[in-house]
Amino acid sequence: QQKVQQSPESLIVPEGGMASLNCTSSDRNVDYFWWYRQHSGKSPKMLMSIFSNGEKEEGRFTVHLNKASLHTSLHIRDSQPSDSALYLCAPHSGGSNAKLTFGKGTKLSVKS
Amino acid sequence: NSKVIQTPRYLVKGQGQKAKMRCIPEKGHPVVFWYQQNKNNEFKFLINFQNQEVLQQIDMTEKRFSAECPSNSPCSLEIQSSEAGDSALYLCASSLLVNTLYFGAGTRLSVL
């Protein structure tokens, strides 16, 4: 059973600050990672995915991946109160329609 | 707004009662997933389908839980004899390919 470790469990950053979230998988067959975001009382929505080693940037969001260490991180610059949400990491392995195993998430609060 | 439709939004049952929830996947999406999200925000994969066929399911699902995705009808998840520990948010998600999951709003089950 794959384990997905996310840290920190919760994070408070000031508006305009940088938020850094981490995720590590125990499954050496992981081929890519997904990040989902779930606002309070809402369903999760896909935020970003990363397939290759290195970095991927989309607007204020940057994802890093190190496949050797099975570690990914999500960085949010210029954090906004609307970024306050539960951020879920989901490593993928086992075929295109295999289940995703979600981590417990990092609860981000952006304080104005 | 999500194109995955889940009904009902809220479901209240007594212990031992049946609980049934439905999901209409996004049009054209052949893969459907059911997840349970508990009060600690932890996700548990229950079952997934490709068209009408079960791809993967967990042991728990094989006992009190049953699910189906009949052709031209909503998918459904049913708990035969509800237990207090089943109280959770049940999320249905559909996927076209490569595991971008599109979640419905969920059915929040309370077992009294």
PDB file of C-alpha atoms in Angstrom:
ATOM      1  CA  GLN A   1       0.000   0.000   0.000  1.00  0.00           C
ATOM      2  CA  GLN A   2       1.554   3.265  -1.137  1.00  0.00           C
ATOM      3  CA  LYS A   3       2.113   5.903   1.528  1.00  0.00           C
ATOM      4  CA  VAL A   4       1.907   9.564   0.679  1.00  0.00           C
ATOM      5  CA  GLN A   5       3.447  11.935   3.190  1.00  0.00           C
ATOM      6  CA  GLN A   6       2.562  15.597   2.999  1.00  0.00           C
ATOM      7  CA  SER A   7       4.103  18.326   5.099  1.00  0.00           C
ATOM      8  CA  PRO A   8       3.417  20.513   6.846  1.00  0.00           C
ATOM      9  CA  GLU A   9      -0.050  19.497   8.014  1.00  0.00           C
ATOM     10  CA  SER A  10      -1.018  23.124   8.193  1.00  0.00           C
ATOM     11  CA  LEU A  11       0.572  26.356   7.137  1.00  0.00           C
ATOM     12  CA  ILE A  12      -0.207  29.991   7.759  1.00  0.00           C
ATOM     13  CA  VAL A  13       1.325  32.597   5.473  1.00  0.00           C
ATOM     14  CA  PRO A  14       0.716  36.340   5.208  1.00  0.00           C
ATOM     15  CA  GLU A  15      -0.962  37.754   2.141  1.00  0.00           C
ATOM     16  CA  GLY A  16       1.712  38.298  -0.479  1.00  0.00           C
ATOM     17  CA  GLY A  17       3.991  35.698   1.066  1.00  0.00           C
ATOM     18  CA  MET A  18       5.389  32.420  -0.265  1.00  0.00           C
ATOM     19  CA  ALA A  19       3.802  29.091   0.646  1.00  0.00           C
ATOM     20  CA  SER A  20       5.832  25.901   0.236  1.00  0.00           C
ATOM     21  CA  LEU A  21       4.192  22.491   0.454  1.00  0.00           C
ATOM     22  CA  ASN A  22       5.894  19.103   0.303  1.00  0.00           C
ATOM     23  CA  CYS A  23       4.915  15.601  -0.731  1.00  0.00           C
ATOM     24  CA  THR A  24       6.785  12.290  -0.804  1.00  0.00           C
ATOM     25  CA  SER A  25       5.626   8.911  -2.050  1.00  0.00           C
ATOM     26  CA  SER A  26       6.810   5.491  -0.928  1.00  0.00           C
ATOM     27  CA  ASP A  27       6.009   3.894  -4.297  1.00  0.00           C
ATOM     28  CA  ARG A  28       9.044   3.528  -6.533  1.00  0.00           C
ATOM     29  CA  ASN A  29       6.739   2.965  -9.515  1.00  0.00           C
ATOM     30  CA  VAL A  30       5.354   6.496  -9.385  1.00  0.00           C
ATOM     31  CA  ASP A  31       5.526   8.077 -12.815  1.00  0.00           C
ATOM     32  CA  TYR A  32       3.975  11.452 -12.104  1.00  0.00           C
ATOM     33  CA  PHE A  33       2.332  13.575  -9.425  1.00  0.00           C
ATOM     34  CA  TRP A  34      -0.889  15.502  -9.276  1.00  0.00           C
ATOM     35  CA  TRP A  35      -1.748  18.414  -7.012  1.00  0.00           C
ATOM     36  CA  TYR A  36      -5.389  19.055  -6.197  1.00  0.00           C
ATOM     37  CA  ARG A  37      -6.894  21.934  -4.265  1.00  0.00           C
ATOM     38  CA  GLN A  38     -10.014  21.690  -2.136  1.00  0.00           C
ATOM     39  CA  HIS A  39     -11.621  24.828  -0.785  1.00  0.00           C
ATOM     40  CA  SER A  40     -13.644  24.439   2.384  1.00  0.00           C
ATOM     41  CA  GLY A  41     -16.995  22.835   1.668  1.00  0.00           C
ATOM     42  CA  LYS A  42     -16.119  22.217  -1.961  1.00  0.00           C
ATOM     43  CA  SER A  43     -14.875  19.277  -3.993  1.00  0.00           C
ATOM     44  CA  PRO A  44     -11.224  18.885  -5.002  1.00  0.00           C
ATOM     45  CA  LYS A  45     -10.094  20.404  -8.287  1.00  0.00           C
ATOM     46  CA  MET A  46      -6.944  19.571 -10.187  1.00  0.00           C
ATOM     47  CA  LEU A  47      -4.367  22.303  -9.787  1.00  0.00           C
ATOM     48  CA  MET A  48      -1.215  21.068 -11.499  1.00  0.00           C
ATOM     49  CA  SER A  49       0.538  17.926 -12.598  1.00  0.00           C
ATOM     50  CA  ILE A  50       4.182  17.170 -13.170  1.00  0.00           C
ATOM     51  CA  PHE A  51       5.660  14.308 -15.148  1.00  0.00           C
ATOM     52  CA  SER A  52       9.324  15.137 -15.566  1.00  0.00           C
ATOM     53  CA  ASN A  53      12.135  15.972 -13.212  1.00  0.00           C
ATOM     54  CA  GLY A  54      12.573  19.664 -12.710  1.00  0.00           C
ATOM     55  CA  GLU A  55      10.212  22.537 -12.432  1.00  0.00           C
ATOM     56  CA  LYS A  56       6.900  23.599 -13.928  1.00  0.00           C
ATOM     57  CA  GLU A  57       5.427  27.056 -13.490  1.00  0.00           C
ATOM     58  CA  GLU A  58       1.867  28.207 -14.040  1.00  0.00           C
ATOM     59  CA  GLY A  59       1.246  31.750 -12.954  1.00  0.00           C
ATOM     60  CA  ARG A  60       1.911  32.081  -9.224  1.00  0.00           C
ATOM     61  CA  PHE A  61       2.234  28.318  -8.815  1.00  0.00           C
ATOM     62  CA  THR A  62       5.450  26.340  -9.273  1.00  0.00           C
ATOM     63  CA  VAL A  63       5.847  22.612  -8.888  1.00  0.00           C
ATOM     64  CA  HIS A  64       9.161  20.819  -8.466  1.00  0.00           C
ATOM     65  CA  LEU A  65       9.741  17.107  -8.932  1.00  0.00           C
ATOM     66  CA  ASN A  66      12.663  14.906  -7.971  1.00  0.00           C
ATOM     67  CA  LYS A  67      11.853  11.416  -9.212  1.00  0.00           C
ATOM     68  CA  ALA A  68      14.903   9.854  -7.582  1.00  0.00           C
ATOM     69  CA  SER A  69      13.662  10.864  -4.139  1.00  0.00           C
ATOM     70  CA  LEU A  70       9.962  10.552  -5.101  1.00  0.00           C
ATOM     71  CA  HIS A  71       9.492  14.074  -3.789  1.00  0.00           C
ATOM     72  CA  THR A  72       7.457  16.927  -5.149  1.00  0.00           C
ATOM     73  CA  SER A  73       6.848  20.397  -3.810  1.00  0.00           C
ATOM     74  CA  LEU A  74       4.336  23.106  -4.594  1.00  0.00           C
ATOM     75  CA  HIS A  75       5.224  26.756  -4.140  1.00  0.00           C
ATOM     76  CA  ILE A  76       2.728  29.576  -4.226  1.00  0.00           C
ATOM     77  CA  ARG A  77       4.162  33.059  -4.517  1.00  0.00           C
ATOM     78  CA  ASP A  78       2.254  36.233  -3.733  1.00  0.00           C
ATOM     79  CA  SER A  79      -0.250  34.153  -1.767  1.00  0.00           C
ATOM     80  CA  GLN A  80      -3.823  35.428  -1.722  1.00  0.00           C
ATOM     81  CA  PRO A  81      -6.637  34.799   0.772  1.00  0.00           C
ATOM     82  CA  SER A  82      -8.411  32.892  -2.019  1.00  0.00           C
ATOM     83  CA  ASP A  83      -5.525  30.399  -1.973  1.00  0.00           C
ATOM     84  CA  SER A  84      -6.635  29.280   1.489  1.00  0.00           C
ATOM     85  CA  ALA A  85      -7.583  25.642   0.986  1.00  0.00           C
ATOM     86  CA  LEU A  86      -6.567  22.039   1.511  1.00  0.00           C
ATOM     87  CA  TYR A  87      -3.821  21.050  -0.918  1.00  0.00           C
ATOM     88  CA  LEU A  88      -3.729  17.388  -1.815  1.00  0.00           C
ATOM     89  CA  CYS A  89      -0.883  15.507  -3.409  1.00  0.00           C
ATOM     90  CA  ALA A  90      -1.656  12.403  -5.490  1.00  0.00           C
ATOM     91  CA  PRO A  91       1.164  10.322  -6.951  1.00  0.00           C
ATOM     92  CA  HIS A  92       0.227   8.215  -9.937  1.00  0.00           C
ATOM     93  CA  SER A  93       1.391   4.731 -10.839  1.00  0.00           C
ATOM     94  CA  GLY A  94      -0.087   1.633 -12.439  1.00  0.00           C
ATOM     95  CA  GLY A  95      -1.683   2.592 -15.735  1.00  0.00           C
ATOM     96  CA  SER A  96      -3.767   5.454 -17.049  1.00  0.00           C
ATOM     97  CA  ASN A  97      -6.967   4.584 -15.147  1.00  0.00           C
ATOM     98  CA  ALA A  98      -5.421   3.355 -11.934  1.00  0.00           C
ATOM     99  CA  LYS A  99      -6.682   4.795  -8.681  1.00  0.00           C
ATOM    100  CA  LEU A 100      -5.018   7.849  -7.219  1.00  0.00           C
ATOM    101  CA  THR A 101      -3.862   7.655  -3.618  1.00  0.00           C
ATOM    102  CA  PHE A 102      -4.240  11.032  -1.970  1.00  0.00           C
ATOM    103  CA  GLY A 103      -2.114  12.325   0.868  1.00  0.00           C
ATOM    104  CA  LYS A 104      -3.734  13.810   3.967  1.00  0.00           C
ATOM    105  CA  GLY A 105      -3.142  17.258   2.583  1.00  0.00           C
ATOM    106  CA  THR A 106      -1.721  20.538   3.769  1.00  0.00           C
ATOM    107  CA  LYS A 107      -4.201  23.074   5.048  1.00  0.00           C
ATOM    108  CA  LEU A 108      -3.063  26.496   3.885  1.00  0.00           C
ATOM    109  CA  SER A 109      -4.381  29.678   5.456  1.00  0.00           C
ATOM    110  CA  VAL A 110      -3.441  33.006   3.924  1.00  0.00           C
ATOM    111  CA  LYS A 111      -3.982  35.858   6.355  1.00  0.00           C
ATOM    112  CA  SER A 112      -4.562  39.401   5.172  1.00  0.00           C
TER     113      SER A 112
ATOM    114  CA  ASN B   1     -19.253  24.398 -11.714  1.00  0.00           C
ATOM    115  CA  SER B   2     -18.724  20.652 -11.652  1.00  0.00           C
ATOM    116  CA  LYS B   3     -20.229  18.653 -14.477  1.00  0.00           C
ATOM    117  CA  VAL B   4     -20.228  15.543 -12.317  1.00  0.00           C
ATOM    118  CA  ILE B   5     -23.618  15.421 -10.639  1.00  0.00           C
ATOM    119  CA  GLN B   6     -24.023  13.712  -7.285  1.00  0.00           C
ATOM    120  CA  THR B   7     -27.292  13.161  -5.469  1.00  0.00           C
ATOM    121  CA  PRO B   8     -28.376  13.606  -2.808  1.00  0.00           C
ATOM    122  CA  ARG B   9     -26.108  16.264  -1.322  1.00  0.00           C
ATOM    123  CA  TYR B  10     -26.967  15.153   2.199  1.00  0.00           C
ATOM    124  CA  LEU B  11     -28.109  11.771   3.487  1.00  0.00           C
ATOM    125  CA  VAL B  12     -29.058  10.897   7.052  1.00  0.00           C
ATOM    126  CA  LYS B  13     -29.490   7.264   8.058  1.00  0.00           C
ATOM    127  CA  GLY B  14     -29.826   5.231  11.192  1.00  0.00           C
ATOM    128  CA  GLN B  15     -27.394   2.450  11.977  1.00  0.00           C
ATOM    129  CA  GLY B  16     -28.265  -0.660  10.026  1.00  0.00           C
ATOM    130  CA  GLN B  17     -30.148   1.216   7.347  1.00  0.00           C
ATOM    131  CA  LYS B  18     -29.315   1.200   3.652  1.00  0.00           C
ATOM    132  CA  ALA B  19     -27.741   4.291   2.192  1.00  0.00           C
ATOM    133  CA  LYS B  20     -27.692   4.870  -1.540  1.00  0.00           C
ATOM    134  CA  MET B  21     -26.097   7.678  -3.469  1.00  0.00           C
ATOM    135  CA  ARG B  22     -25.866   8.383  -7.177  1.00  0.00           C
ATOM    136  CA  CYS B  23     -23.440   9.930  -9.597  1.00  0.00           C
ATOM    137  CA  ILE B  24     -23.754  11.076 -13.178  1.00  0.00           C
ATOM    138  CA  PRO B  25     -20.259  11.356 -14.641  1.00  0.00           C
ATOM    139  CA  GLU B  26     -19.238  14.093 -17.007  1.00  0.00           C
ATOM    140  CA  LYS B  27     -20.457  13.309 -20.504  1.00  0.00           C
ATOM    141  CA  GLY B  28     -17.975  11.224 -22.432  1.00  0.00           C
ATOM    142  CA  HIS B  29     -15.930  10.196 -19.408  1.00  0.00           C
ATOM    143  CA  PRO B  30     -15.610   6.403 -19.336  1.00  0.00           C
ATOM    144  CA  VAL B  31     -13.940   6.093 -15.939  1.00  0.00           C
ATOM    145  CA  VAL B  32     -15.687   6.690 -12.615  1.00  0.00           C
ATOM    146  CA  PHE B  33     -14.140   6.678  -9.149  1.00  0.00           C
ATOM    147  CA  TRP B  34     -15.690   6.646  -5.680  1.00  0.00           C
ATOM    148  CA  TYR B  35     -13.756   8.020  -2.715  1.00  0.00           C
ATOM    149  CA  GLN B  36     -14.642   8.441   0.933  1.00  0.00           C
ATOM    150  CA  GLN B  37     -13.339  11.571   2.685  1.00  0.00           C
ATOM    151  CA  ASN B  38     -13.561  11.415   6.468  1.00  0.00           C
ATOM    152  CA  LYS B  39     -13.794  14.265   8.964  1.00  0.00           C
ATOM    153  CA  ASN B  40      -9.985  14.430   9.091  1.00  0.00           C
ATOM    154  CA  ASN B  41      -9.959  15.055   5.326  1.00  0.00           C
ATOM    155  CA  GLU B  42      -8.388  11.654   4.657  1.00  0.00           C
ATOM    156  CA  PHE B  43      -9.291  10.103   1.333  1.00  0.00           C
ATOM    157  CA  LYS B  44     -10.036   6.425   0.960  1.00  0.00           C
ATOM    158  CA  PHE B  45     -10.409   4.924  -2.491  1.00  0.00           C
ATOM    159  CA  LEU B  46     -13.437   2.652  -2.713  1.00  0.00           C
ATOM    160  CA  ILE B  47     -13.908   1.517  -6.294  1.00  0.00           C
ATOM    161  CA  ASN B  48     -13.486   2.556  -9.892  1.00  0.00           C
ATOM    162  CA  PHE B  49     -15.167   1.570 -13.140  1.00  0.00           C
ATOM    163  CA  GLN B  50     -14.372   1.811 -16.787  1.00  0.00           C
ATOM    164  CA  ASN B  51     -17.710   1.949 -18.514  1.00  0.00           C
ATOM    165  CA  GLN B  52     -19.647  -0.760 -16.663  1.00  0.00           C
ATOM    166  CA  GLU B  53     -16.672  -2.864 -15.573  1.00  0.00           C
ATOM    167  CA  VAL B  54     -14.986  -2.723 -12.169  1.00  0.00           C
ATOM    168  CA  LEU B  55     -11.301  -1.833 -12.461  1.00  0.00           C
ATOM    169  CA  GLN B  56     -10.246  -1.861  -8.816  1.00  0.00           C
ATOM    170  CA  GLN B  57     -11.967  -2.021  -5.466  1.00  0.00           C
ATOM    171  CA  ILE B  58     -10.941  -2.338  -1.844  1.00  0.00           C
ATOM    172  CA  ASP B  59     -11.869  -5.129   0.501  1.00  0.00           C
ATOM    173  CA  MET B  60     -14.308  -2.957   2.432  1.00  0.00           C
ATOM    174  CA  THR B  61     -16.282  -2.393  -0.717  1.00  0.00           C
ATOM    175  CA  GLU B  62     -16.692  -6.113  -1.233  1.00  0.00           C
ATOM    176  CA  LYS B  63     -18.547  -6.580   2.047  1.00  0.00           C
ATOM    177  CA  ARG B  64     -21.149  -3.955   2.956  1.00  0.00           C
ATOM    178  CA  PHE B  65     -20.597  -1.675   0.037  1.00  0.00           C
ATOM    179  CA  SER B  66     -21.845  -2.256  -3.478  1.00  0.00           C
ATOM    180  CA  ALA B  67     -21.497  -0.108  -6.535  1.00  0.00           C
ATOM    181  CA  GLU B  68     -22.450  -0.193 -10.161  1.00  0.00           C
ATOM    182  CA  CYS B  69     -22.302   1.927 -13.288  1.00  0.00           C
ATOM    183  CA  PRO B  70     -25.015   0.591 -15.598  1.00  0.00           C
ATOM    184  CA  SER B  71     -25.194   1.692 -19.184  1.00  0.00           C
ATOM    185  CA  ASN B  72     -27.390   4.782 -19.701  1.00  0.00           C
ATOM    186  CA  SER B  73     -28.123   5.142 -15.967  1.00  0.00           C
ATOM    187  CA  PRO B  74     -26.428   6.965 -13.097  1.00  0.00           C
ATOM    188  CA  CYS B  75     -23.663   5.196 -11.254  1.00  0.00           C
ATOM    189  CA  SER B  76     -24.527   4.314  -7.677  1.00  0.00           C
ATOM    190  CA  LEU B  77     -22.858   3.457  -4.395  1.00  0.00           C
ATOM    191  CA  GLU B  78     -24.886   1.659  -1.757  1.00  0.00           C
ATOM    192  CA  ILE B  79     -24.076   0.770   1.822  1.00  0.00           C
ATOM    193  CA  GLN B  80     -26.183  -2.210   2.832  1.00  0.00           C
ATOM    194  CA  SER B  81     -26.077  -1.732   6.582  1.00  0.00           C
ATOM    195  CA  SER B  82     -24.783   1.677   7.604  1.00  0.00           C
ATOM    196  CA  GLU B  83     -22.428   2.046  10.544  1.00  0.00           C
ATOM    197  CA  ALA B  84     -21.454   5.183  12.452  1.00  0.00           C
ATOM    198  CA  GLY B  85     -17.956   4.921  10.977  1.00  0.00           C
ATOM    199  CA  ASP B  86     -19.410   5.295   7.493  1.00  0.00           C
ATOM    200  CA  SER B  87     -20.267   8.927   8.203  1.00  0.00           C
ATOM    201  CA  ALA B  88     -18.219  10.832   5.669  1.00  0.00           C
ATOM    202  CA  LEU B  89     -18.265  12.771   2.426  1.00  0.00           C
ATOM    203  CA  TYR B  90     -18.562  10.416  -0.529  1.00  0.00           C
ATOM    204  CA  LEU B  91     -16.992  11.835  -3.629  1.00  0.00           C
ATOM    205  CA  CYS B  92     -17.571  10.622  -7.144  1.00  0.00           C
ATOM    206  CA  ALA B  93     -15.108  11.594  -9.845  1.00  0.00           C
ATOM    207  CA  SER B  94     -14.974  10.922 -13.547  1.00  0.00           C
ATOM    208  CA  SER B  95     -12.047  10.863 -15.889  1.00  0.00           C
ATOM    209  CA  LEU B  96     -11.433  10.893 -19.618  1.00  0.00           C
ATOM    210  CA  LEU B  97      -7.864   9.731 -19.528  1.00  0.00           C
ATOM    211  CA  VAL B  98      -4.526  10.095 -17.724  1.00  0.00           C
ATOM    212  CA  ASN B  99      -6.127  10.504 -14.327  1.00  0.00           C
ATOM    213  CA  THR B 100      -7.345  14.107 -14.330  1.00  0.00           C
ATOM    214  CA  LEU B 101     -10.214  13.494 -11.969  1.00  0.00           C
ATOM    215  CA  TYR B 102     -13.247  15.753 -12.089  1.00  0.00           C
ATOM    216  CA  PHE B 103     -15.080  15.549  -8.797  1.00  0.00           C
ATOM    217  CA  GLY B 104     -18.722  16.026  -8.019  1.00  0.00           C
ATOM    218  CA  ALA B 105     -19.874  18.057  -5.040  1.00  0.00           C
ATOM    219  CA  GLY B 106     -20.206  14.912  -2.962  1.00  0.00           C
ATOM    220  CA  THR B 107     -22.837  13.275  -0.817  1.00  0.00           C
ATOM    221  CA  ARG B 108     -22.411  13.889   2.898  1.00  0.00           C
ATOM    222  CA  LEU B 109     -23.619  10.845   4.790  1.00  0.00           C
ATOM    223  CA  SER B 110     -24.453  11.049   8.476  1.00  0.00           C
ATOM    224  CA  VAL B 111     -25.180   7.783  10.259  1.00  0.00           C
ATOM    225  CA  LEU B 112     -26.870   8.413  13.577  1.00  0.00           C
TER     226      LEU B 112
END
